[in-house]
């Protein structure tokens, strides 16, 4: 049995115990100020769990965690989930009304928050009523505290309770409520169990080129599934080391990568593009990384041709990627531009948007998912609203499967629009624009004109260009009705995003309308 095949590991408690037994001295998580080995993670989270039990937290308690990426975030999350409490990661980007909404939707009973982050005192912003015994707006909330208040000796009367409490937790028990939102909808609290979340992460480790030798840098916030699943649980399940930081910046990140011998860089492609660009300006080289890292931070000889590598594809409801291909390997030429193939344990079908009937390979339709790795439930929703009669989850994403089973993404069903009667899929236009050498990233939507909708694009350029040059290049790649007529150059920081990191279509449309 290899290091990354722990048995049993169906719950967080089982996983942490097994890792500590097999590789006690290996570093589990590192941030710029702190680091923790697997043995220390096991011991410290058992002690912290005793502190949490003394606060009244038990199996099934929903606990909000509002904290930036750090070793401390991981310790609190592991301690909570070891004893069967349900972790509710909360975004540090949320404004007070949004935060209250998330607390209400998830029926959070306890809230643990960072003392201060980026000049914000979250507990003060919530108001003193948030800590009261009864709050009409937050009826479930019973107690709030700062993360620093947990730094106490474990009470002698609750420490012996931790192990038997953890023993009652099963893979079927809920582990986390992960928030997601579309570009238009209200936030959704997606419920995942220990078993389905672990299985989802395990299914993609090979495609993401991650094993026990990996020292993974991930800038994605842990409050998103890309950070919690793609970072924290990925490291724990693979037995590797996770390196992270609360506030990434090119200079600090480059030194962190070098100092901690990071060998794999994952995250958003535009993050890698920005880092590579700033590294050149700063004269600080990107340390050597393994193939499978994001293309922009790799040396030229390790980079693939555009479209040759799979665009790992997933969502909060699938607990991260459910489709991919080895990140260091070219796909068959016929599959270039695809998201790869569904991972083991995930069934994908494409259905007609109106009838719900399955469509033929090559036909664009709505993507539906079924299998043991997907969500268990959504807060406040009836299961009949979430799943079809035969157990599929309707994602709202558009795609097609080719004859070989590769999935091609065509955007959101609520984002497509028509130009002169012809359907435009923004994701298709974005992919085409990204094959233009000067384009690092592109974001496409519709903007209303005097004769109806027009195609508009916000572009992050990695070399000098003009709208005229882009339009000329686009004509070689797209039908005439798909070519943007409105263009705006932006940088990573000005791309409008929602509090869950997705592109804010309303904000993007307003940005592009103003540029017209």
Short mmCIF file of C-alpha atoms in Angstrom, two decimals:
data_model
loop_
_atom_site.label_atom_id
_atom_site.label_comp_id
_atom_site.label_asym_id
_atom_site.label_seq_id
_atom_site.Cartn_x
_atom_site.Cartn_y
_atom_site.Cartn_z
CA UNK A 1 0.00 0.00 0.00
CA UNK A 2 1.47 3.36 -1.05
CA UNK A 3 1.65 6.50 1.07
CA UNK A 4 -1.26 8.14 -0.71
CA UNK A 5 -3.61 5.16 -0.27
CA UNK A 6 -4.53 5.32 3.39
CA UNK A 7 -7.12 2.81 4.57
CA UNK A 8 -9.39 3.59 6.23
CA UNK A 9 -9.78 7.32 5.62
CA UNK A 10 -13.47 7.95 5.30
CA UNK A 11 -13.65 10.77 7.84
CA UNK A 12 -11.41 13.66 8.80
CA UNK A 13 -10.47 12.04 12.10
CA UNK A 14 -9.42 8.80 10.40
CA UNK A 15 -7.44 10.71 7.79
CA UNK A 16 -5.48 12.87 10.24
CA UNK A 17 -4.70 9.92 12.51
CA UNK A 18 -3.46 7.83 9.62
CA UNK A 19 -1.27 10.59 8.21
CA UNK A 20 0.28 11.24 11.62
CA UNK A 21 1.02 7.54 12.06
CA UNK A 22 2.58 7.07 8.62
CA UNK A 23 4.48 10.33 8.12
CA UNK A 24 4.57 12.23 11.42
CA UNK A 25 7.42 14.59 10.56
CA UNK A 26 6.30 15.61 7.08
CA UNK A 27 5.08 19.19 6.86
CA UNK A 28 1.35 19.34 6.22
CA UNK A 29 0.72 23.09 5.83
CA UNK A 30 3.04 26.08 5.61
CA UNK A 31 2.28 29.80 5.59
CA UNK A 32 4.77 32.69 5.77
CA UNK A 33 4.56 32.83 9.58
CA UNK A 34 3.80 29.26 10.62
CA UNK A 35 4.10 25.60 9.68
CA UNK A 36 2.72 22.34 11.02
CA UNK A 37 3.68 18.68 10.58
CA UNK A 38 1.19 15.84 10.35
CA UNK A 39 1.98 14.73 13.92
CA UNK A 40 1.50 18.30 15.18
CA UNK A 41 -1.74 18.60 13.21
CA UNK A 42 -3.07 15.46 14.87
CA UNK A 43 -2.11 16.50 18.40
CA UNK A 44 -3.02 20.18 18.18
CA UNK A 45 -6.42 19.63 16.55
CA UNK A 46 -7.37 17.04 19.18
CA UNK A 47 -6.58 19.62 21.86
CA UNK A 48 -8.42 22.34 19.95
CA UNK A 49 -11.42 20.05 19.54
CA UNK A 50 -11.60 19.82 23.34
CA UNK A 51 -11.75 23.62 23.52
CA UNK A 52 -14.55 23.63 20.94
CA UNK A 53 -16.52 20.98 22.85
CA UNK A 54 -16.25 23.13 25.98
CA UNK A 55 -17.88 25.95 23.98
CA UNK A 56 -20.85 23.66 23.31
CA UNK A 57 -19.87 22.55 19.80
CA UNK A 58 -20.85 18.94 19.13
CA UNK A 59 -21.51 16.64 16.21
CA UNK A 60 -23.85 18.37 13.76
CA UNK A 61 -23.18 21.91 15.03
CA UNK A 62 -22.79 24.30 12.10
CA UNK A 63 -19.78 26.51 12.69
CA UNK A 64 -18.87 29.48 10.50
CA UNK A 65 -15.16 30.12 9.96
CA UNK A 66 -14.25 33.61 8.76
CA UNK A 67 -10.48 33.68 8.40
CA UNK A 68 -7.81 34.13 5.69
CA UNK A 69 -5.61 31.28 4.45
CA UNK A 70 -3.20 30.13 7.15
CA UNK A 71 -2.10 27.19 9.25
CA UNK A 72 -4.60 28.39 11.84
CA UNK A 73 -7.49 28.11 9.33
CA UNK A 74 -6.55 24.48 8.69
CA UNK A 75 -6.23 23.67 12.40
CA UNK A 76 -9.67 25.06 13.18
CA UNK A 77 -11.29 23.36 10.19
CA UNK A 78 -9.73 19.99 11.00
CA UNK A 79 -10.59 20.23 14.70
CA UNK A 80 -14.23 21.00 13.92
CA UNK A 81 -14.71 18.27 11.35
CA UNK A 82 -12.89 15.62 13.41
CA UNK A 83 -15.67 15.71 16.00
CA UNK A 84 -18.45 15.87 13.39
CA UNK A 85 -19.21 19.58 13.51
CA UNK A 86 -20.17 21.01 10.13
CA UNK A 87 -17.69 23.54 8.81
CA UNK A 88 -19.13 26.62 7.06
CA UNK A 89 -16.23 28.49 5.42
CA UNK A 90 -17.11 32.17 4.97
CA UNK A 91 -15.55 34.58 2.52
CA UNK A 92 -13.43 37.41 3.89
CA UNK A 93 -14.76 39.44 0.94
CA UNK A 94 -18.32 39.46 2.26
CA UNK A 95 -19.83 42.77 3.32
CA UNK A 96 -21.93 42.79 6.51
CA UNK A 97 -25.34 42.29 4.80
CA UNK A 98 -23.89 39.42 2.72
CA UNK A 99 -22.30 37.84 5.77
CA UNK A 100 -25.56 37.96 7.68
CA UNK A 101 -27.30 36.35 4.72
CA UNK A 102 -24.79 33.49 4.64
CA UNK A 103 -25.09 32.93 8.39
CA UNK A 104 -28.85 32.81 8.07
CA UNK A 105 -28.95 30.49 5.03
CA UNK A 106 -26.59 27.97 6.62
CA UNK A 107 -28.21 28.22 10.08
CA UNK A 108 -24.78 28.86 11.59
CA UNK A 109 -24.83 28.29 15.34
CA UNK A 110 -21.27 29.33 16.19
CA UNK A 111 -19.06 31.86 14.42
CA UNK A 112 -15.26 31.97 14.67
CA UNK A 113 -13.63 35.00 13.05
CA UNK A 114 -10.16 36.43 12.54
CA UNK A 115 -9.41 39.31 14.89
CA UNK A 116 -8.61 41.70 12.00
CA UNK A 117 -7.84 41.28 8.33
CA UNK A 118 -7.10 43.95 5.75
CA UNK A 119 -8.33 46.64 8.12
CA UNK A 120 -11.66 44.96 8.84
CA UNK A 121 -13.07 43.89 12.21
CA UNK A 122 -15.79 41.47 11.12
CA UNK A 123 -17.37 40.97 14.53
CA UNK A 124 -17.66 44.73 15.04
CA UNK A 125 -19.21 45.05 11.57
CA UNK A 126 -21.84 42.48 12.48
CA UNK A 127 -22.81 44.53 15.52
CA UNK A 128 -23.22 43.56 19.14
CA UNK A 129 -26.56 41.88 18.43
CA UNK A 130 -24.66 39.12 16.62
CA UNK A 131 -23.31 37.91 19.94
CA UNK A 132 -26.59 38.08 21.81
CA UNK A 133 -28.50 35.01 22.84
CA UNK A 134 -31.36 35.89 20.50
CA UNK A 135 -31.20 37.81 17.26
CA UNK A 136 -34.35 38.00 15.12
CA UNK A 137 -32.27 38.10 11.93
CA UNK A 138 -29.95 35.25 12.98
CA UNK A 139 -32.14 32.91 15.02
CA UNK A 140 -29.69 29.99 14.94
CA UNK A 141 -26.60 31.94 16.04
CA UNK A 142 -25.70 31.37 19.68
CA UNK A 143 -22.09 32.44 20.07
CA UNK A 144 -19.37 34.36 18.25
CA UNK A 145 -15.70 34.50 19.15
CA UNK A 146 -12.38 35.51 17.71
CA UNK A 147 -9.93 32.85 16.56
CA UNK A 148 -7.49 34.06 19.21
CA UNK A 149 -9.91 33.09 21.97
CA UNK A 150 -9.35 29.45 21.03
CA UNK A 151 -5.66 29.63 21.96
CA UNK A 152 -6.12 28.19 25.45
CA UNK A 153 -5.23 24.96 27.21
CA UNK A 154 -7.69 22.13 26.47
CA UNK A 155 -10.11 21.72 29.39
CA UNK A 156 -9.42 18.54 31.39
CA UNK A 157 -13.10 17.62 31.44
CA UNK A 158 -13.61 17.72 27.65
CA UNK A 159 -10.27 16.36 26.35
CA UNK A 160 -11.30 12.73 27.07
CA UNK A 161 -14.51 13.27 25.08
CA UNK A 162 -12.80 14.05 21.78
CA UNK A 163 -11.85 10.52 20.75
CA UNK A 164 -15.26 8.90 21.44
CA UNK A 165 -17.02 11.83 19.74
CA UNK A 166 -14.83 11.46 16.65
CA UNK A 167 -15.53 7.73 16.59
CA UNK A 168 -19.24 8.42 16.02
CA UNK A 169 -18.59 10.31 12.77
CA UNK A 170 -19.21 8.35 9.56
CA UNK A 171 -18.40 9.08 5.90
CA UNK A 172 -22.09 9.77 5.32
CA UNK A 173 -22.18 12.60 7.89
CA UNK A 174 -22.11 16.19 6.61
CA UNK A 175 -18.65 17.76 6.74
CA UNK A 176 -19.06 21.21 5.20
CA UNK A 177 -21.48 23.75 3.79
CA UNK A 178 -19.69 25.39 0.87
CA UNK A 179 -21.18 28.58 -0.51
CA UNK A 180 -21.48 29.26 -4.20
CA UNK A 181 -23.43 31.70 -6.31
CA UNK A 182 -23.98 32.20 -9.97
CA UNK A 183 -23.44 35.54 -11.60
CA UNK A 184 -27.13 36.29 -11.10
CA UNK A 185 -28.51 34.13 -8.33
CA UNK A 186 -28.62 34.17 -4.54
CA UNK A 187 -25.87 32.35 -2.63
CA UNK A 188 -26.38 28.62 -2.22
CA UNK A 189 -25.16 26.63 0.77
CA UNK A 190 -24.05 23.32 -0.73
CA UNK A 191 -23.79 20.43 1.72
CA UNK A 192 -21.02 17.84 1.32
CA UNK A 193 -20.28 14.78 3.42
CA UNK A 194 -16.87 13.48 4.49
CA UNK A 195 -17.27 10.57 2.09
CA UNK A 196 -18.38 12.41 -1.03
CA UNK A 197 -15.83 15.24 -0.59
CA UNK A 198 -12.93 12.85 -0.01
CA UNK A 199 -13.93 10.71 -2.99
CA UNK A 200 -14.25 13.76 -5.26
CA UNK A 201 -10.76 14.99 -4.35
CA UNK A 202 -9.17 11.54 -4.62
CA UNK A 203 -10.64 11.00 -8.08
CA UNK A 204 -8.71 13.96 -9.49
CA UNK A 205 -5.30 13.58 -7.81
CA UNK A 206 -3.71 11.72 -10.72
CA UNK A 207 -4.99 14.20 -13.29
CA UNK A 208 -3.67 17.08 -11.19
CA UNK A 209 -0.26 15.35 -10.91
CA UNK A 210 -0.37 15.36 -7.11
CA UNK A 211 1.11 12.71 -4.79
CA UNK A 212 2.98 12.46 -1.49
CA UNK A 213 6.07 14.16 -2.98
CA UNK A 214 4.13 17.27 -3.97
CA UNK A 215 4.82 20.63 -2.37
CA UNK A 216 1.79 22.50 -3.65
CA UNK A 217 1.38 26.27 -3.72
CA UNK A 218 -2.25 27.36 -3.93
CA UNK A 219 -3.30 31.01 -3.64
CA UNK A 220 -7.03 30.26 -3.83
CA UNK A 221 -8.90 31.19 -0.62
CA UNK A 222 -9.79 28.22 1.56
CA UNK A 223 -13.37 29.48 1.84
CA UNK A 224 -13.94 28.39 -1.76
CA UNK A 225 -14.03 24.76 -2.78
CA UNK A 226 -11.00 25.41 -4.99
CA UNK A 227 -9.01 26.23 -1.85
CA UNK A 228 -10.53 23.80 0.65
CA UNK A 229 -10.83 20.84 -1.70
CA UNK A 230 -8.10 21.73 -4.20
CA UNK A 231 -5.66 22.73 -1.47
CA UNK A 232 -6.32 21.59 2.10
CA UNK A 233 -7.99 18.24 1.42
CA UNK A 234 -5.78 17.61 -1.59
CA UNK A 235 -2.64 17.84 0.54
CA UNK A 236 -4.10 15.72 3.34
CA UNK A 237 -5.40 13.00 1.04
CA UNK A 238 -2.22 12.86 -1.06
CA UNK A 239 0.06 13.13 1.94
CA UNK A 240 1.84 16.12 0.43
CA UNK A 241 2.60 19.61 1.68
CA UNK A 242 0.44 22.69 1.11
CA UNK A 243 2.05 26.13 0.94
CA UNK A 244 -0.24 29.15 1.08
CA UNK A 245 -0.48 32.79 2.13
CA UNK A 246 -3.24 35.14 3.20
CA UNK A 247 -2.44 37.97 0.80
CA UNK A 248 -0.51 36.86 -2.29
CA UNK A 249 1.71 39.46 -3.90
CA UNK A 250 4.30 38.76 -6.60
CA UNK A 251 7.42 39.56 -4.60
CA UNK A 252 6.40 37.68 -1.43
CA UNK A 253 4.99 34.79 -3.43
CA UNK A 254 8.17 34.34 -5.48
CA UNK A 255 10.32 34.23 -2.36
CA UNK A 256 7.86 31.86 -0.68
CA UNK A 257 7.96 29.48 -3.65
CA UNK A 258 11.74 29.44 -3.54
CA UNK A 259 12.17 29.19 0.23
CA UNK A 260 9.66 26.33 0.64
CA UNK A 261 10.85 24.37 -2.41
CA UNK A 262 7.42 24.44 -4.04
CA UNK A 263 7.27 22.10 -7.03
CA UNK A 264 3.65 22.52 -8.18
CA UNK A 265 1.71 25.76 -8.71
CA UNK A 266 -2.04 25.51 -9.14
CA UNK A 267 -4.83 28.11 -9.03
CA UNK A 268 -6.38 30.41 -11.61
CA UNK A 269 -4.55 30.85 -14.92
CA UNK A 270 -4.73 34.64 -14.64
CA UNK A 271 -2.96 34.45 -11.27
CA UNK A 272 -0.10 32.58 -12.91
CA UNK A 273 -0.02 35.06 -15.81
CA UNK A 274 0.21 37.98 -13.41
CA UNK A 275 2.93 36.33 -11.33
CA UNK A 276 5.03 35.51 -14.40
CA UNK A 277 4.68 39.06 -15.70
CA UNK A 278 5.65 40.61 -12.37
CA UNK A 279 8.56 38.19 -11.95
CA UNK A 280 10.04 39.49 -15.17
CA UNK A 281 9.56 43.12 -14.10
CA UNK A 282 11.03 42.47 -10.65
CA UNK A 283 13.93 40.46 -12.04
CA UNK A 284 13.09 37.59 -9.66
CA UNK A 285 12.89 34.24 -11.44
CA UNK A 286 10.08 31.77 -10.89
CA UNK A 287 11.65 28.74 -9.16
CA UNK A 288 11.70 25.45 -11.13
CA UNK A 289 8.30 23.79 -11.12
CA UNK A 290 6.96 20.44 -12.27
CA UNK A 291 5.04 19.95 -15.46
CA UNK A 292 1.39 20.06 -14.45
CA UNK A 293 1.80 23.51 -12.94
CA UNK A 294 -0.07 26.35 -14.61
CA UNK A 295 1.46 27.05 -18.00
CA UNK A 296 2.45 30.69 -17.44
CA UNK A 297 4.87 29.86 -14.62
CA UNK A 298 6.57 27.00 -16.46
CA UNK A 299 9.70 27.38 -18.59
CA UNK A 300 8.94 27.45 -22.34
CA UNK A 301 10.16 23.90 -22.91
CA UNK A 302 7.53 22.50 -20.54
CA UNK A 303 4.60 24.47 -21.96
CA UNK A 304 2.04 22.87 -24.24
CA UNK A 305 0.45 24.25 -27.36
CA UNK A 306 -2.79 26.19 -26.71
CA UNK A 307 -5.67 23.79 -26.16
CA UNK A 308 -3.53 20.67 -25.84
CA UNK A 309 -3.96 20.30 -22.09
CA UNK A 310 -7.32 19.82 -20.42
CA UNK A 311 -9.09 22.67 -18.71
CA UNK A 312 -9.89 20.99 -15.38
CA UNK A 313 -13.60 21.55 -14.94
CA UNK A 314 -15.83 21.41 -11.89
CA UNK A 315 -18.08 23.31 -9.54
CA UNK A 316 -18.89 23.66 -5.87
CA UNK A 317 -21.69 21.12 -6.23
CA UNK A 318 -19.21 18.49 -7.46
CA UNK A 319 -16.67 19.51 -4.80
CA UNK A 320 -14.19 20.70 -7.36
CA UNK A 321 -13.10 19.21 -10.68
CA UNK A 322 -15.11 16.28 -11.99
CA UNK A 323 -13.52 16.22 -15.40
CA UNK A 324 -9.91 16.39 -16.58
CA UNK A 325 -6.84 14.73 -18.03
CA UNK A 326 -3.26 14.47 -16.79
CA UNK A 327 -2.12 18.08 -16.48
CA UNK A 328 1.35 17.23 -17.80
CA UNK A 329 0.12 15.32 -20.87
CA UNK A 330 -1.36 16.43 -24.19
CA UNK A 331 -4.82 15.11 -25.00
CA UNK A 332 -5.55 13.45 -28.35
CA UNK A 333 -5.67 16.14 -31.03
CA UNK A 334 -9.43 15.65 -31.50
CA UNK A 335 -9.97 16.58 -27.84
CA UNK A 336 -7.94 19.80 -27.81
CA UNK A 337 -9.92 22.59 -26.18
CA UNK A 338 -11.91 20.14 -24.07
CA UNK A 339 -12.13 19.68 -20.32
CA UNK A 340 -10.92 16.10 -20.55
CA UNK A 341 -12.97 13.09 -19.48
CA UNK A 342 -15.16 12.60 -16.40
CA UNK A 343 -13.22 11.24 -13.43
CA UNK A 344 -13.96 7.74 -12.13
CA UNK A 345 -17.15 7.74 -10.09
CA UNK A 346 -18.76 10.60 -12.02
CA UNK A 347 -21.45 10.06 -14.63
CA UNK A 348 -22.00 12.94 -17.06
CA UNK A 349 -24.86 13.25 -19.53
CA UNK A 350 -25.98 16.04 -21.84
CA UNK A 351 -29.69 16.79 -22.13
CA UNK A 352 -31.88 19.11 -24.17
CA UNK A 353 -32.52 22.32 -22.24
CA UNK A 354 -36.28 22.19 -22.77
CA UNK A 355 -37.28 18.52 -22.92
CA UNK A 356 -34.63 17.11 -20.58
CA UNK A 357 -34.04 14.24 -23.02
CA UNK A 358 -30.48 12.98 -23.54
CA UNK A 359 -28.89 14.25 -26.75
CA UNK A 360 -26.46 12.67 -29.17
CA UNK A 361 -22.67 13.03 -28.92
CA UNK A 362 -21.57 16.34 -30.41
CA UNK A 363 -24.85 18.11 -29.54
CA UNK A 364 -24.74 21.04 -27.13
CA UNK A 365 -27.05 20.77 -24.15
CA UNK A 366 -27.23 21.10 -20.37
CA UNK A 367 -24.68 19.12 -18.36
CA UNK A 368 -26.10 16.79 -15.71
CA UNK A 369 -24.10 14.88 -13.10
CA UNK A 370 -24.70 11.75 -11.08
CA UNK A 371 -22.53 9.72 -8.76
CA UNK A 372 -21.22 9.30 -5.22
CA UNK A 373 -18.95 12.36 -5.39
CA UNK A 374 -21.52 15.12 -5.82
CA UNK A 375 -23.35 17.24 -3.28
CA UNK A 376 -25.63 15.70 -0.68
CA UNK A 377 -28.07 18.61 -0.40
CA UNK A 378 -28.53 22.39 -0.57
CA UNK A 379 -29.57 24.45 2.46
CA UNK A 380 -33.28 25.22 2.46
CA UNK A 381 -34.00 23.24 -0.70
CA UNK A 382 -36.09 20.12 -1.20
CA UNK A 383 -34.21 17.29 -2.86
CA UNK A 384 -36.87 17.09 -5.56
CA UNK A 385 -35.83 20.62 -6.60
CA UNK A 386 -32.16 19.64 -6.76
CA UNK A 387 -32.09 16.23 -8.45
CA UNK A 388 -33.96 14.69 -11.36
CA UNK A 389 -36.11 11.63 -10.76
CA UNK A 390 -33.23 9.38 -11.78
CA UNK A 391 -30.77 11.14 -9.48
CA UNK A 392 -28.93 13.57 -11.76
CA UNK A 393 -27.96 17.08 -10.70
CA UNK A 394 -28.71 19.66 -13.39
CA UNK A 395 -25.73 21.98 -13.41
CA UNK A 396 -27.01 24.78 -15.66
CA UNK A 397 -23.73 24.53 -17.57
CA UNK A 398 -23.76 23.94 -21.31
CA UNK A 399 -21.52 21.43 -23.00
CA UNK A 400 -21.18 18.54 -25.39
CA UNK A 401 -19.53 15.13 -25.21
CA UNK A 402 -17.69 13.87 -28.24
CA UNK A 403 -17.78 10.25 -29.39
CA UNK A 404 -14.69 9.46 -27.30
CA UNK A 405 -16.23 10.85 -24.10
CA UNK A 406 -14.34 14.16 -23.87
CA UNK A 407 -16.40 17.03 -22.45
CA UNK A 408 -16.40 20.45 -24.14
CA UNK A 409 -17.73 23.40 -22.13
CA UNK A 410 -19.96 26.02 -23.79
CA UNK A 411 -20.76 28.35 -20.90
CA UNK A 412 -23.82 28.83 -18.75
CA UNK A 413 -27.31 28.23 -20.04
CA UNK A 414 -28.34 31.61 -18.61
CA UNK A 415 -25.36 33.41 -20.21
CA UNK A 416 -25.93 32.49 -23.87
CA UNK A 417 -27.53 35.15 -26.05
CA UNK A 418 -28.47 35.75 -29.67
CA UNK A 419 -27.00 38.14 -32.20
CA UNK A 420 -29.19 38.63 -35.28
CA UNK A 421 -30.98 35.41 -34.41
CA UNK A 422 -27.81 33.31 -34.05
CA UNK A 423 -26.81 31.82 -30.67
CA UNK A 424 -23.56 32.99 -29.09
CA UNK A 425 -21.92 31.00 -26.29
CA UNK A 426 -19.58 33.36 -24.39
CA UNK A 427 -17.27 30.52 -23.33
CA UNK A 428 -16.72 29.53 -26.96
CA UNK A 429 -15.72 33.09 -27.88
CA UNK A 430 -13.46 33.33 -24.81
CA UNK A 431 -11.64 30.13 -25.76
CA UNK A 432 -11.09 31.36 -29.30
CA UNK A 433 -9.79 34.75 -28.16
CA UNK A 434 -7.36 33.07 -25.76
CA UNK A 435 -5.65 31.36 -28.71
CA UNK A 436 -4.57 34.79 -30.00
CA UNK A 437 -0.90 35.20 -28.94
CA UNK A 438 -1.39 38.62 -27.29
CA UNK A 439 -4.37 37.49 -25.15
CA UNK A 440 -3.75 36.12 -21.66
CA UNK A 441 -7.43 35.96 -20.70
CA UNK A 442 -10.78 37.06 -22.10
CA UNK A 443 -14.23 37.59 -20.60
CA UNK A 444 -17.22 37.83 -22.93
CA UNK A 445 -20.84 38.89 -22.52
CA UNK A 446 -23.58 40.75 -24.38
CA UNK A 447 -24.07 44.51 -24.49
CA UNK A 448 -27.26 46.06 -25.77
CA UNK A 449 -26.95 48.15 -28.94
CA UNK A 450 -29.42 50.03 -31.15
CA UNK A 451 -30.29 46.83 -33.04
CA UNK A 452 -30.12 44.28 -30.23
CA UNK A 453 -27.38 42.42 -28.42
CA UNK A 454 -23.75 42.75 -29.46
CA UNK A 455 -20.74 40.66 -28.44
CA UNK A 456 -18.41 42.45 -26.01
CA UNK A 457 -15.05 41.32 -24.63
CA UNK A 458 -12.81 42.38 -21.75
CA UNK A 459 -9.27 41.28 -22.49
CA UNK A 460 -6.14 40.85 -20.37
CA UNK A 461 -3.24 41.29 -22.80
CA UNK A 462 0.26 39.98 -22.14
CA UNK A 463 1.83 41.95 -25.00
CA UNK A 464 0.95 45.20 -26.81
CA UNK A 465 -2.01 44.96 -29.18
CA UNK A 466 -5.07 46.90 -30.33
CA UNK A 467 -8.77 46.13 -30.79
CA UNK A 468 -8.20 46.23 -34.55
CA UNK A 469 -5.49 43.57 -34.31
CA UNK A 470 -7.68 41.41 -32.08
CA UNK A 471 -10.63 41.78 -34.42
CA UNK A 472 -8.50 40.73 -37.36
CA UNK A 473 -7.19 37.68 -35.50
CA UNK A 474 -10.70 36.78 -34.30
CA UNK A 475 -11.94 36.65 -37.91
CA UNK A 476 -9.62 33.69 -38.46
CA UNK A 477 -11.13 31.84 -35.53
CA UNK A 478 -14.82 32.77 -35.27
CA UNK A 479 -17.92 33.21 -37.38
CA UNK A 480 -18.63 36.85 -38.11
CA UNK A 481 -21.59 37.12 -35.70
CA UNK A 482 -19.40 35.89 -32.80
CA UNK A 483 -16.66 38.51 -33.22
CA UNK A 484 -16.76 41.14 -30.46
CA UNK A 485 -17.67 44.63 -31.56
CA UNK A 486 -17.01 46.14 -28.12
CA UNK A 487 -13.52 45.73 -26.61
CA UNK A 488 -11.88 46.82 -23.36
CA UNK A 489 -8.42 46.07 -22.03
CA UNK A 490 -8.38 45.25 -18.31
CA UNK A 491 -5.99 43.79 -15.74
CA UNK A 492 -6.62 40.95 -13.29
CA UNK A 493 -7.65 43.25 -10.43
CA UNK A 494 -10.33 45.06 -12.45
CA UNK A 495 -12.18 41.95 -13.64
CA UNK A 496 -15.55 42.06 -11.81
CA UNK A 497 -16.06 39.00 -9.61
CA UNK A 498 -18.71 37.86 -7.16
CA UNK A 499 -17.91 37.16 -3.50
CA UNK A 500 -17.38 33.51 -4.47
CA UNK A 501 -14.81 34.34 -7.13
CA UNK A 502 -16.91 33.82 -10.23
CA UNK A 503 -17.15 36.37 -12.99
CA UNK A 504 -19.83 38.90 -12.13
CA UNK A 505 -21.72 39.06 -15.42
CA UNK A 506 -23.72 42.12 -14.36
CA UNK A 507 -20.51 43.94 -13.44
CA UNK A 508 -18.77 42.78 -16.60
CA UNK A 509 -21.65 43.97 -18.75
CA UNK A 510 -21.68 47.37 -17.02
CA UNK A 511 -17.91 47.67 -17.48
CA UNK A 512 -18.14 46.90 -21.18
CA UNK A 513 -21.22 49.07 -21.74
CA UNK A 514 -19.30 52.00 -20.29
CA UNK A 515 -16.45 51.31 -22.73
CA UNK A 516 -18.76 51.38 -25.75
#
